Each structure stands twice: as C-alpha cells, then as structure tokens.
C-alpha cells in the first residue's frame, strides 16, 4: 500500500517537473514545506537527473528548491502563528502542554531559533514541520526566512547533486532515505510516549 502511494507520488512529481521546469521545483518544494507529504527525496534527485541530461543547471535547481521551501514554510509559519498559538493557549492542557511550556518555547526560539531552524532544515521529516512551532513561538519572521533559506539550500543542492551523479539510477536514493525516515519515525514516537508518560505522571502527582 505504502509503496503504491509512493509510486503515484513519484509519477506526479516527475510529470510536474517535466512539464513546468524550475517553476515546478518551486511549487513542489513549497507544497512539501507546507507540511503536505511530497518527498523532497524524489523532487530534488529527479531535478538533479535533469541536470545530468542537460536540461537544468545545478545551481538554479538548488535555488529553486530553496525558494520553494521558503514559500511553503511561510504557510506553515502563519498557521502556527495565527491558528496554532491560540489553540495551544486555549486547549494546551488537554495536550499536556502548559503555559510554562509555551513560554519556554518562546524563549528557546528567541535565543536559539536561528540554529534550530537551520539544523532542522537539514534533517529529513523534521525539516518539513519546523515552521509550525516557529510560528507558534512567534520567532522573528525575517530571521526565520533567512535561516530557512540557508538550511534549505545545501539540502536541495546535495540531493540534486546526488541525482545528477547517479544519472538514470537516481531513484535508488529513495530507498536509503525511507530507511532513515523509519528510524527517525520510531525515535519521534518513543519521544512522544516518554513526554506523555512524564506529563501524565506529573499531573497525577500534582492532583
């Protein structure tokens, strides 16, 4: 089932980029960065393959990807800022998130937001969702976009370069990234279970 969905997504990505060129890269990477599951591990390596064929230029491919990441992240940032924060403030206790947690997140993004966004944009899975908490914590928007771009550019260039070097074998990259995604997914689930367990235990203790 999952492999079938991925095959359809890959076919869609290939069709869009083949028809619309650099604009398609911008559009698809914007969709991915808006927390919609389009894998950049297919978008950028296929674009790199088109560099291999002579249709694209590597630098323009990387820049198109990074611009798309910024545009999509703007959507996720504002969803967090306008919708996510009021929801957390009003219903956070049901999610085991307190006002103190929100204040700590605000201080974290005020002090370390630049590095948090930059590093997150270099990591699979996490890179897609960092914009939402940055918006919830009201991170300075100019800095958010600057470090989103700086983190996204090497990610996009690296994937495109790998696709260019692999040529017609560019699809083999997807298998390696899916293994890494699975490991990271397990780590996130374990972390979430630990967080919920600790918060629930603290709530019972306080009661």
Short mmCIF file of N, CA, C and O in Angstrom, two decimals, residues 70 77 106-115 117-118 138-150:
data_model
loop_
_atom_site.label_atom_id
_atom_site.label_comp_id
_atom_site.label_asym_id
_atom_site.label_seq_id
_atom_site.Cartn_x
_atom_site.Cartn_y
_atom_site.Cartn_z
N UNK A 70 11.04 28.16 1.27
CA UNK A 70 10.66 29.39 1.96
C UNK A 70 9.19 29.71 1.77
O UNK A 70 8.51 30.10 2.72
N UNK A 77 4.28 28.59 8.89
CA UNK A 77 4.61 29.57 9.93
C UNK A 77 3.35 30.33 10.35
O UNK A 77 3.08 30.49 11.55
N UNK A 106 8.93 29.90 23.60
CA UNK A 106 9.16 31.27 23.14
C UNK A 106 10.60 31.71 23.41
O UNK A 106 11.26 32.29 22.54
N UNK A 107 11.07 31.44 24.63
CA UNK A 107 12.44 31.82 24.99
C UNK A 107 13.46 31.05 24.15
O UNK A 107 14.48 31.60 23.74
N UNK A 108 13.17 29.76 23.91
CA UNK A 108 14.08 28.95 23.11
C UNK A 108 14.22 29.51 21.70
O UNK A 108 15.34 29.67 21.19
N UNK A 109 13.09 29.81 21.04
CA UNK A 109 13.15 30.32 19.67
C UNK A 109 13.73 31.73 19.62
O UNK A 109 14.35 32.11 18.63
N UNK A 110 13.51 32.52 20.70
CA UNK A 110 14.11 33.86 20.74
C UNK A 110 15.63 33.77 20.82
O UNK A 110 16.35 34.58 20.24
N UNK A 111 16.12 32.75 21.53
CA UNK A 111 17.57 32.64 21.76
C UNK A 111 18.27 31.72 20.76
O UNK A 111 19.36 32.03 20.28
N UNK A 112 17.63 30.58 20.44
CA UNK A 112 18.29 29.58 19.59
C UNK A 112 17.53 29.29 18.30
O UNK A 112 17.86 28.34 17.59
N UNK A 113 16.53 30.10 17.99
CA UNK A 113 15.69 29.81 16.83
C UNK A 113 16.46 29.75 15.53
O UNK A 113 16.15 28.93 14.65
N UNK A 114 17.47 30.61 15.38
CA UNK A 114 18.26 30.62 14.15
C UNK A 114 18.87 29.25 13.88
O UNK A 114 18.71 28.67 12.80
N UNK A 115 19.58 28.73 14.89
CA UNK A 115 20.24 27.43 14.74
C UNK A 115 19.23 26.30 14.65
O UNK A 115 19.43 25.32 13.91
N UNK A 117 16.18 26.33 13.38
CA UNK A 117 15.61 26.30 12.03
C UNK A 117 16.64 25.83 11.02
O UNK A 117 16.35 24.97 10.17
N UNK A 118 17.85 26.35 11.12
CA UNK A 118 18.91 25.97 10.17
C UNK A 118 19.18 24.47 10.21
O UNK A 118 19.20 23.80 9.18
N UNK A 138 6.31 32.59 17.71
CA UNK A 138 6.47 33.97 17.23
C UNK A 138 7.93 34.32 16.97
O UNK A 138 8.39 35.41 17.32
N UNK A 139 8.65 33.40 16.39
CA UNK A 139 10.04 33.69 16.01
C UNK A 139 10.06 34.86 15.03
O UNK A 139 9.17 34.98 14.18
N UNK A 140 11.08 35.71 15.12
CA UNK A 140 11.22 36.83 14.20
C UNK A 140 11.16 36.32 12.76
O UNK A 140 11.93 35.44 12.37
N UNK A 141 10.25 36.89 11.97
CA UNK A 141 9.97 36.32 10.65
C UNK A 141 11.13 36.49 9.68
O UNK A 141 11.41 35.59 8.88
N UNK A 142 11.81 37.63 9.73
CA UNK A 142 12.94 37.84 8.82
C UNK A 142 14.04 36.82 9.09
O UNK A 142 14.60 36.22 8.16
N UNK A 143 14.35 36.58 10.36
CA UNK A 143 15.36 35.59 10.71
C UNK A 143 14.90 34.19 10.34
O UNK A 143 15.69 33.35 9.90
N UNK A 144 13.61 33.93 10.54
CA UNK A 144 13.06 32.62 10.18
C UNK A 144 13.29 32.34 8.70
O UNK A 144 13.76 31.26 8.32
N UNK A 145 12.99 33.30 7.84
CA UNK A 145 13.14 33.08 6.40
C UNK A 145 14.62 32.99 6.00
O UNK A 145 14.98 32.19 5.13
N UNK A 146 15.46 33.80 6.64
CA UNK A 146 16.88 33.75 6.31
C UNK A 146 17.46 32.38 6.60
O UNK A 146 18.12 31.77 5.75
N UNK A 147 17.19 31.83 7.79
CA UNK A 147 17.78 30.55 8.17
C UNK A 147 17.06 29.37 7.52
O UNK A 147 17.66 28.30 7.34
N UNK A 148 15.80 29.55 7.15
CA UNK A 148 15.13 28.54 6.35
C UNK A 148 15.82 28.41 5.00
O UNK A 148 16.09 27.30 4.52
N UNK A 149 16.14 29.54 4.40
CA UNK A 149 16.82 29.52 3.10
C UNK A 149 18.23 28.94 3.23
O UNK A 149 18.63 28.08 2.43
N UNK A 150 18.97 29.39 4.25
CA UNK A 150 20.35 28.91 4.43
C UNK A 150 20.41 27.42 4.72
O UNK A 150 21.37 26.74 4.33
#
